[in-house]
PDB file of C-alpha atoms and ligand atoms in Angstrom:
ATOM      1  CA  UNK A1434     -18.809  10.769  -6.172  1.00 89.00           C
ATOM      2  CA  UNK A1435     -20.834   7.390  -4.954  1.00 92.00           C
ATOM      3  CA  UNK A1436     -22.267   7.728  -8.505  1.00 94.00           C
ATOM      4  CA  UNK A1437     -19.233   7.249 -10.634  1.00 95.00           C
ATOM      5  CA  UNK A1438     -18.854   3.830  -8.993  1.00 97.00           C
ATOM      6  CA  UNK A1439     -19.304   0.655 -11.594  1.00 97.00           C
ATOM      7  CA  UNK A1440     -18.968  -1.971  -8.661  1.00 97.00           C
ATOM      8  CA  UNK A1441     -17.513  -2.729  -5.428  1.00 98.00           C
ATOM      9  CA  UNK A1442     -14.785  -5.156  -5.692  1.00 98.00           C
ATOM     10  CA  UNK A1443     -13.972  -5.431  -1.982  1.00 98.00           C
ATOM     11  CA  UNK A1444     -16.364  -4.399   0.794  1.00 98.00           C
ATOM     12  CA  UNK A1445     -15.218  -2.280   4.144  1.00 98.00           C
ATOM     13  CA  UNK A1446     -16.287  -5.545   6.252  1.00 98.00           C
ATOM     14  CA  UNK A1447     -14.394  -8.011   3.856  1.00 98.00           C
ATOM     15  CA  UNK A1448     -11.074  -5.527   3.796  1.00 98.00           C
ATOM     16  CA  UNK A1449     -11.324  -5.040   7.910  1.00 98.00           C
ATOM     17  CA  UNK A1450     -11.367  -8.756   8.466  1.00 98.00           C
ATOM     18  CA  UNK A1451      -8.449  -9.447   6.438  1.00 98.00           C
ATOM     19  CA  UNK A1452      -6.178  -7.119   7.683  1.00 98.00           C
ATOM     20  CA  UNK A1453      -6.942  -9.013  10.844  1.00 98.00           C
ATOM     21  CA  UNK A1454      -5.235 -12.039   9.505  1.00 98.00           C
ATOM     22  CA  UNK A1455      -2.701 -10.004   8.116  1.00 98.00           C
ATOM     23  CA  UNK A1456      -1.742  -8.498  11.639  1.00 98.00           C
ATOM     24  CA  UNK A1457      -1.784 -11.358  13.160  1.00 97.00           C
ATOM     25  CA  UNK A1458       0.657 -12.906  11.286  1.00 97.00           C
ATOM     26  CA  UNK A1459       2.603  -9.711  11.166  1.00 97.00           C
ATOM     27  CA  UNK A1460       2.952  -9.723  14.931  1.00 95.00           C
ATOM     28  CA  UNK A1461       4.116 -13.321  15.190  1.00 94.00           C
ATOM     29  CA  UNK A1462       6.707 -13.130  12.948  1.00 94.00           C
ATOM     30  CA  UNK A1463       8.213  -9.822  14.365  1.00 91.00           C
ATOM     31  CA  UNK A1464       7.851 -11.345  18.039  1.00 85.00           C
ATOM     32  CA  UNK A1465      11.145 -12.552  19.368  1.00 82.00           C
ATOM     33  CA  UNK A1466      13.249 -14.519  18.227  1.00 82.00           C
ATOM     34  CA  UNK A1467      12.588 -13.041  14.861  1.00 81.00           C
ATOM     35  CA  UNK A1468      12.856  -9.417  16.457  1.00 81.00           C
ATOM     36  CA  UNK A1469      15.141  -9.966  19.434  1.00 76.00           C
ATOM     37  CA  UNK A1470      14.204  -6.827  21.675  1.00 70.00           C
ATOM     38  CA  UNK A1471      10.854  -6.803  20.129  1.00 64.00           C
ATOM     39  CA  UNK A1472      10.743  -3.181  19.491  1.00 72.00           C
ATOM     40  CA  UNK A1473      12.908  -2.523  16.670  1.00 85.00           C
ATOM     41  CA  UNK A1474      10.289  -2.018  14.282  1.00 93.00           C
ATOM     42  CA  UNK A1475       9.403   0.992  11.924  1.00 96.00           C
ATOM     43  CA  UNK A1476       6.710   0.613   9.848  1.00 97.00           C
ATOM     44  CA  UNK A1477       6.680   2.759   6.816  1.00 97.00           C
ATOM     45  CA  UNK A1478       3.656   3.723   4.177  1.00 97.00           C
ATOM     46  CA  UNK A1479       4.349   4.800   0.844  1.00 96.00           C
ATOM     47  CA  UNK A1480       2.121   7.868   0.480  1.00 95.00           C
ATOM     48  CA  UNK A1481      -0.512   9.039  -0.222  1.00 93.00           C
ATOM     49  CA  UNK A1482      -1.969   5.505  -1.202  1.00 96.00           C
ATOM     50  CA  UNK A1483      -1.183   3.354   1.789  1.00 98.00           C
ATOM     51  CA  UNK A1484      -2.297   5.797   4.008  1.00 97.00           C
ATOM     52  CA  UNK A1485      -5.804   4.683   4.617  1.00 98.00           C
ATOM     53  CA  UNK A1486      -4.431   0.830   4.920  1.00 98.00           C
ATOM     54  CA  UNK A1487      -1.312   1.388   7.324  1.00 98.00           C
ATOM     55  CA  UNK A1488      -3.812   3.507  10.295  1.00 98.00           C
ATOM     56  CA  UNK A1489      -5.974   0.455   9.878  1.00 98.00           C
ATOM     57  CA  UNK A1490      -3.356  -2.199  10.066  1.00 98.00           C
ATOM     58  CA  UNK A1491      -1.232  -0.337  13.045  1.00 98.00           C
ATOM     59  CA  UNK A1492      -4.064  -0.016  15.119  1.00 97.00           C
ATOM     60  CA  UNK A1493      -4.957  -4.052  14.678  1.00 97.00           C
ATOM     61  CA  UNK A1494      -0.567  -4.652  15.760  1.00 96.00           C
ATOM     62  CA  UNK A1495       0.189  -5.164  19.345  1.00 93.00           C
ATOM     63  CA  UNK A1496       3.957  -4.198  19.025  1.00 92.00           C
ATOM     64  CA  UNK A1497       6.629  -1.418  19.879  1.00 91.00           C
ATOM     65  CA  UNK A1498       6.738   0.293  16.616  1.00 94.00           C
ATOM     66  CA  UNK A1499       7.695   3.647  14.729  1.00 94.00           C
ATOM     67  CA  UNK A1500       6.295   5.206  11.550  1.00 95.00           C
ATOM     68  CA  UNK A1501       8.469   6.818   8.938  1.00 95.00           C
ATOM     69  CA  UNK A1502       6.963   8.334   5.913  1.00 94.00           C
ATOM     70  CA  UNK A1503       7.868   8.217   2.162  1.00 93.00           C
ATOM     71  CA  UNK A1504       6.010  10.434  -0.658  1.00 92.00           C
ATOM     72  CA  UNK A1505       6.167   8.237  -3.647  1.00 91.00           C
ATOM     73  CA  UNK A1506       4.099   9.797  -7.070  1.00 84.00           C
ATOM     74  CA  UNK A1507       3.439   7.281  -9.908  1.00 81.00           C
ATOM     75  CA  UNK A1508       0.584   7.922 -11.474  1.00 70.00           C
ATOM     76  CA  UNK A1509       0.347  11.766 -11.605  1.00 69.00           C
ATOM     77  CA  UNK A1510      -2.907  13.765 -12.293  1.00 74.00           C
ATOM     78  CA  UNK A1511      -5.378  11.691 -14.464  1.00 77.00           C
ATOM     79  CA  UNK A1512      -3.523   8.728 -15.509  1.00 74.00           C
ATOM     80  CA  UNK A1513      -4.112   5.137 -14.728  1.00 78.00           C
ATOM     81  CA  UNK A1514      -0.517   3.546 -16.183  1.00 74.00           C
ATOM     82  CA  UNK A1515       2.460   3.954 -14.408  1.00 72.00           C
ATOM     83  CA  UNK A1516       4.326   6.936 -15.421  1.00 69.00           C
ATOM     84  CA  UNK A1517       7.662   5.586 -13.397  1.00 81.00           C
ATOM     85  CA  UNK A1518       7.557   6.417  -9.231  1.00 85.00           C
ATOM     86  CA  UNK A1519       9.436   9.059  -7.969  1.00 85.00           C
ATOM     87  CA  UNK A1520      10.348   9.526  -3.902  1.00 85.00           C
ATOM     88  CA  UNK A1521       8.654  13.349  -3.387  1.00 85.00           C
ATOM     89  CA  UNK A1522       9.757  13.293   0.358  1.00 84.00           C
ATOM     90  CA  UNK A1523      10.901  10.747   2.833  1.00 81.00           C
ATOM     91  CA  UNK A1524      11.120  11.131   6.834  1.00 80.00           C
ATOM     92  CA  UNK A1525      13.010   7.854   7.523  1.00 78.00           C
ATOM     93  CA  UNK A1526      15.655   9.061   9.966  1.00 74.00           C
ATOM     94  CA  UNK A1527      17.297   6.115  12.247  1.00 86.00           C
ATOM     95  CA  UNK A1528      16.026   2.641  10.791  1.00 92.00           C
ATOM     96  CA  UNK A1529      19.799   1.672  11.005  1.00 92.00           C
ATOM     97  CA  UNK A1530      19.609  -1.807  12.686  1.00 91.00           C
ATOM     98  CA  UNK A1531      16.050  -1.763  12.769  1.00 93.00           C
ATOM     99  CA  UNK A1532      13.185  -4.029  11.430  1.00 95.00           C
ATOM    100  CA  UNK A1533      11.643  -2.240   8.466  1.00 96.00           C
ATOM    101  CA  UNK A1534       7.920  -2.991   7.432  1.00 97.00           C
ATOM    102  CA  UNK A1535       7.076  -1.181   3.971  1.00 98.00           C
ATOM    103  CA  UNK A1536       3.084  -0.953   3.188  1.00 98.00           C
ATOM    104  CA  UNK A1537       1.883  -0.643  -0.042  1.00 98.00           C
ATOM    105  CA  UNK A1538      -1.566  -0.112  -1.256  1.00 98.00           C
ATOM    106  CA  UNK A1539      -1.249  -1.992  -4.053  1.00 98.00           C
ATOM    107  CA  UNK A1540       1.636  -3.831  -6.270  1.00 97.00           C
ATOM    108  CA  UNK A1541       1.357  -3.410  -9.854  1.00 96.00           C
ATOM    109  CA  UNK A1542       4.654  -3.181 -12.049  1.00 94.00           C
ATOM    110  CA  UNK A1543       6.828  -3.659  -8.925  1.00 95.00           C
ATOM    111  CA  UNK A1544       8.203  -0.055  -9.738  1.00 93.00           C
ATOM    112  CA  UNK A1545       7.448   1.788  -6.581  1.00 94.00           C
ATOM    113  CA  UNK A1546       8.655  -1.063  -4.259  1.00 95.00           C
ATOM    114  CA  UNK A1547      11.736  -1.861  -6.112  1.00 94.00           C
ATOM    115  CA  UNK A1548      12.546   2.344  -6.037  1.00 93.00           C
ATOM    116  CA  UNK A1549      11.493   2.929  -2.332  1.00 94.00           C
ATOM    117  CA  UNK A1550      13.191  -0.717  -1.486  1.00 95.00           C
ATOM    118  CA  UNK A1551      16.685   0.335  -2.756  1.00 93.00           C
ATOM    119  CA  UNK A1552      16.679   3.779  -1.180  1.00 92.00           C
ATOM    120  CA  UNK A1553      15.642   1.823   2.388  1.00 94.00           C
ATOM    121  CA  UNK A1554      18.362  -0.292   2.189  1.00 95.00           C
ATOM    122  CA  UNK A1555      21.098   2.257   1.964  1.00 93.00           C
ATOM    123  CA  UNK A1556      20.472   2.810   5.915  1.00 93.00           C
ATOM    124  CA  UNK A1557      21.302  -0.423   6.675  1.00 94.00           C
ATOM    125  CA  UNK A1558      18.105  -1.912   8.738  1.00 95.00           C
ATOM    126  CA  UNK A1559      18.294  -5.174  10.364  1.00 94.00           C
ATOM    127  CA  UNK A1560      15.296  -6.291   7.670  1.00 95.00           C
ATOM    128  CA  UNK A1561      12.941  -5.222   5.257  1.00 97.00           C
ATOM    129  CA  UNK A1562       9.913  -6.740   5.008  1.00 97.00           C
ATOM    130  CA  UNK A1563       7.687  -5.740   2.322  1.00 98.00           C
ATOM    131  CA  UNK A1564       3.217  -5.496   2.459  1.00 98.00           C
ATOM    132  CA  UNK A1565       0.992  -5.063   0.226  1.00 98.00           C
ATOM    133  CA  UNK A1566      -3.252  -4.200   0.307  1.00 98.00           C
ATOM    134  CA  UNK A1567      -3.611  -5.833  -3.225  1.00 98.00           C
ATOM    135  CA  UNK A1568      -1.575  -6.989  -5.938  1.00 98.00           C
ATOM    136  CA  UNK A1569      -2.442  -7.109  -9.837  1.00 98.00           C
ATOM    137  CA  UNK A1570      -1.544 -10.254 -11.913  1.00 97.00           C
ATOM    138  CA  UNK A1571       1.091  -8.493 -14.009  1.00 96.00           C
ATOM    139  CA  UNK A1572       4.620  -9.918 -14.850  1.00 96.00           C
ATOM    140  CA  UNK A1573       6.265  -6.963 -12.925  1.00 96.00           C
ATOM    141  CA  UNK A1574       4.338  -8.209 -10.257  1.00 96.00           C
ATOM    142  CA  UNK A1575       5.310 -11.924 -10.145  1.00 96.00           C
ATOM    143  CA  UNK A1576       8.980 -10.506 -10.062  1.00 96.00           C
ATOM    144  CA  UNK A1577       8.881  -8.693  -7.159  1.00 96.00           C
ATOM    145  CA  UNK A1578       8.744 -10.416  -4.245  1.00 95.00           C
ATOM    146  CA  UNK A1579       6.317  -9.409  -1.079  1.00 98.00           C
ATOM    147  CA  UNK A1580       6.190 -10.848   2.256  1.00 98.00           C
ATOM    148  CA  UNK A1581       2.161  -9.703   3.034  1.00 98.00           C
ATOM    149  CA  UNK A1582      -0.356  -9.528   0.550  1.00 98.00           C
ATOM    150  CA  UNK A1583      -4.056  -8.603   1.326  1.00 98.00           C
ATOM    151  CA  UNK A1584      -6.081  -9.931  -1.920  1.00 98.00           C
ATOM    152  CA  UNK A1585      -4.650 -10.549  -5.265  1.00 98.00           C
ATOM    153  CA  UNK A1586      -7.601  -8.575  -7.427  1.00 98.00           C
ATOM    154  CA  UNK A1587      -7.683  -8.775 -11.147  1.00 97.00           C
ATOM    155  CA  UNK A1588      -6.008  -6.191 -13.336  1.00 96.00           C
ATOM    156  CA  UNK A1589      -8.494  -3.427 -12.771  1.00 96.00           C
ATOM    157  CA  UNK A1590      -8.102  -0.025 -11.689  1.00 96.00           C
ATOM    158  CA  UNK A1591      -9.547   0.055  -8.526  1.00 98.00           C
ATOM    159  CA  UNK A1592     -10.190   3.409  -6.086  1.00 98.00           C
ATOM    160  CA  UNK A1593     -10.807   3.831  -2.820  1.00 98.00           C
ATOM    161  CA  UNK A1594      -9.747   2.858   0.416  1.00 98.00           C
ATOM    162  CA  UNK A1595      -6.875   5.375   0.035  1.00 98.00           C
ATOM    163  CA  UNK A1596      -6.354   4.421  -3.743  1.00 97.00           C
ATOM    164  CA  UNK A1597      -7.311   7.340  -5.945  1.00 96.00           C
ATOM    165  CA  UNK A1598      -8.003   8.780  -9.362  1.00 95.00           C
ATOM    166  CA  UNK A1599      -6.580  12.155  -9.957  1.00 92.00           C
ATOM    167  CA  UNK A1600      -5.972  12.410  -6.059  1.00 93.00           C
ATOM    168  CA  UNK A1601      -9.833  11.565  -5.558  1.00 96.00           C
ATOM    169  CA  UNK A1602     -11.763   8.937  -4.400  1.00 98.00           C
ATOM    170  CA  UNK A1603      -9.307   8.246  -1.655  1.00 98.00           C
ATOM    171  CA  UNK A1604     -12.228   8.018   1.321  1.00 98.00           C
ATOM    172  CA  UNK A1605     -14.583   5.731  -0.197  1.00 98.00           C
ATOM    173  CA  UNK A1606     -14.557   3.338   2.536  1.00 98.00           C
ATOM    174  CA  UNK A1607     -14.679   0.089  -0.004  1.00 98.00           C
ATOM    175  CA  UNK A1608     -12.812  -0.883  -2.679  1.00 98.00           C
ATOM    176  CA  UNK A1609     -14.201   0.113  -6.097  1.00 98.00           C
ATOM    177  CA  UNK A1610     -14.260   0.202 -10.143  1.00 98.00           C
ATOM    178  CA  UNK A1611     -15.159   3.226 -11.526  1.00 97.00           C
ATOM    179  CA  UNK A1612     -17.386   3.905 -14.668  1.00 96.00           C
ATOM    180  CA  UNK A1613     -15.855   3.471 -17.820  1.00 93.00           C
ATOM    181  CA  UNK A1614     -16.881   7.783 -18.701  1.00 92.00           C
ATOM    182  CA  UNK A1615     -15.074   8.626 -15.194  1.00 93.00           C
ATOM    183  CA  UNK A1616     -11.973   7.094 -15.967  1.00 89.00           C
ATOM    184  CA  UNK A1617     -11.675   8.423 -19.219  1.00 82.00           C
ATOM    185  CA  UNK A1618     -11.853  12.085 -18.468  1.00 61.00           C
ATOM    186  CA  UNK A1619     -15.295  13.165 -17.653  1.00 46.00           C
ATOM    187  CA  UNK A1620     -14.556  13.230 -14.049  1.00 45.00           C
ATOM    188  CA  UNK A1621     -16.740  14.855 -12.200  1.00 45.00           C
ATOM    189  CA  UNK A1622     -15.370  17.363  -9.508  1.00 46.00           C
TER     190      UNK A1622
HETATM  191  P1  LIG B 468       3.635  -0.010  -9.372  1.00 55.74           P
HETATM  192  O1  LIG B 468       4.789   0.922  -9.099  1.00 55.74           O
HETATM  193  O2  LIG B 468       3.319  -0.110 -10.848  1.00 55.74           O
HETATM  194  O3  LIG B 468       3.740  -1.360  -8.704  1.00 55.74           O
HETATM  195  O4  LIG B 468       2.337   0.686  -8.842  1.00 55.74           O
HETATM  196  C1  LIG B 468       2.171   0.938  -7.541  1.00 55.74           C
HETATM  197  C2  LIG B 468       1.513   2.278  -7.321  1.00 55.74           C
HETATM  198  O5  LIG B 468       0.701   2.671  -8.431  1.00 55.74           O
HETATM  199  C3  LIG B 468       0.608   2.155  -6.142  1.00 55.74           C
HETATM  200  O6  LIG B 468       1.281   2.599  -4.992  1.00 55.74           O
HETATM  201  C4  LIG B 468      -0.553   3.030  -6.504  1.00 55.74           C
HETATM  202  O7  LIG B 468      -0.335   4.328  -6.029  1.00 55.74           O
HETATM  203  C5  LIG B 468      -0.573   3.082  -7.996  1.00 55.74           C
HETATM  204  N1  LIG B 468      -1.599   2.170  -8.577  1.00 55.74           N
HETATM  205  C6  LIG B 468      -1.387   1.003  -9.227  1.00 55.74           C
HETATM  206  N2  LIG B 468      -2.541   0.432  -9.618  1.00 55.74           N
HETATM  207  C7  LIG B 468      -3.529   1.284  -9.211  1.00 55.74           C
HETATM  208  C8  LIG B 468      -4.968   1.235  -9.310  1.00 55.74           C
HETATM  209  O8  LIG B 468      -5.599   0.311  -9.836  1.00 55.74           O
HETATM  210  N3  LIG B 468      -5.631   2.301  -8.770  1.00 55.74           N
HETATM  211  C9  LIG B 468      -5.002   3.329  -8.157  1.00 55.74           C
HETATM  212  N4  LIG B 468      -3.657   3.395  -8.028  1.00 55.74           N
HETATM  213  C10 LIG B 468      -2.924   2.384  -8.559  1.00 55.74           C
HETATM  214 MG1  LIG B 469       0.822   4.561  -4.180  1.00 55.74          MG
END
């Protein structure tokens, strides 16, 4: 596996102390006023991807909060262009009135967040705030507004750190390119 890697883009250390930043500005703005009881918050990761990103990012927010799951599938089995998201499964019961937080790993044509964004807002929550790992520089990108971005990266496709390839790669602790013969088919299992 560590041999199909071309380079790292972003190191554990690097990733770890900007999430830091991230959570603290995350906590301020969901501090009261903003938040009036200051625990009306459910945080919500769009599977499997974000997974890795949202235990690291709770664990750095001192607030009252929930987690709600969502299954989202966009890039099925070996492909590394959007094949249009699709929600799999979502636990959300009872954000009505709440303060939602949806984490991304990564923004890239907007799809998944616009999709998982309009099914959210049928249950009415006080807000929906919207946070991303990484985002590409693609058009569908610019359109689609976030509140919380980690690092905008070129347009690469990039593993680890919960993103994946064919469902693997996901526990490489840094962000990572893989070699052009992995990506194309000769993966390695
Ligand atoms: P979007 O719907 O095109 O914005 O893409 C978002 C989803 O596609 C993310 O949640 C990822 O699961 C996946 N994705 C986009 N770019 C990459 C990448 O470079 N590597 C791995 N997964 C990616
Ligand atoms: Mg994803």
């Amino acid at each position: 596996m560590l041999g199909d890697i071309d380079r790292i883009l972003l190191a554990q250390d690097h990733i770890q102390q900007r999430i830091g930043e991230l959570a603290r500005q995350i906590a301020a703005d969901h501090m009261p006023p903003s938040v009036p009881d200051g625990s009306a918050i459910t945080i919500i990761p769009v599977l499997t991807g974000a997974m890795v990103f949202c235990a690291d990012l709770i664990r750095q927010l001192p607030l009252r909060l929930r987690i709600s799951l969502m299954t989202v599938s966009s890039y099925p089995g070996a492909s590394t262009q959007t094949q249009g998201s699709q929600i799999l499964m979502q636990r959300i019961d009872g954000i009505r009135g709440r303060h939602v937080l949806l984490i991304d790993d990564i923004l890239d044509s907007g799809g998944t967040l616009r999709l998982v964004r309009q099914s959210l807002l049928k249950h009415e929550p006080a807000g929906l705030k919207t946070c991303v790992l990484l985002r590409k520089p693609t058009a569908g990108a610019r359109q689609t507004p976030v509140d919380y971005v980690g690092f905008d990266i070129p347009d690469e496709f990039v593993v680890g750190y919960g993103l994946d390839y064919d469902d693997y790669y996901r526990n490489l602790p840094d962000i990572v390119t893989l070699k052009r013969h992995v990506i194309e088919g000769a993966i390695a299992r």
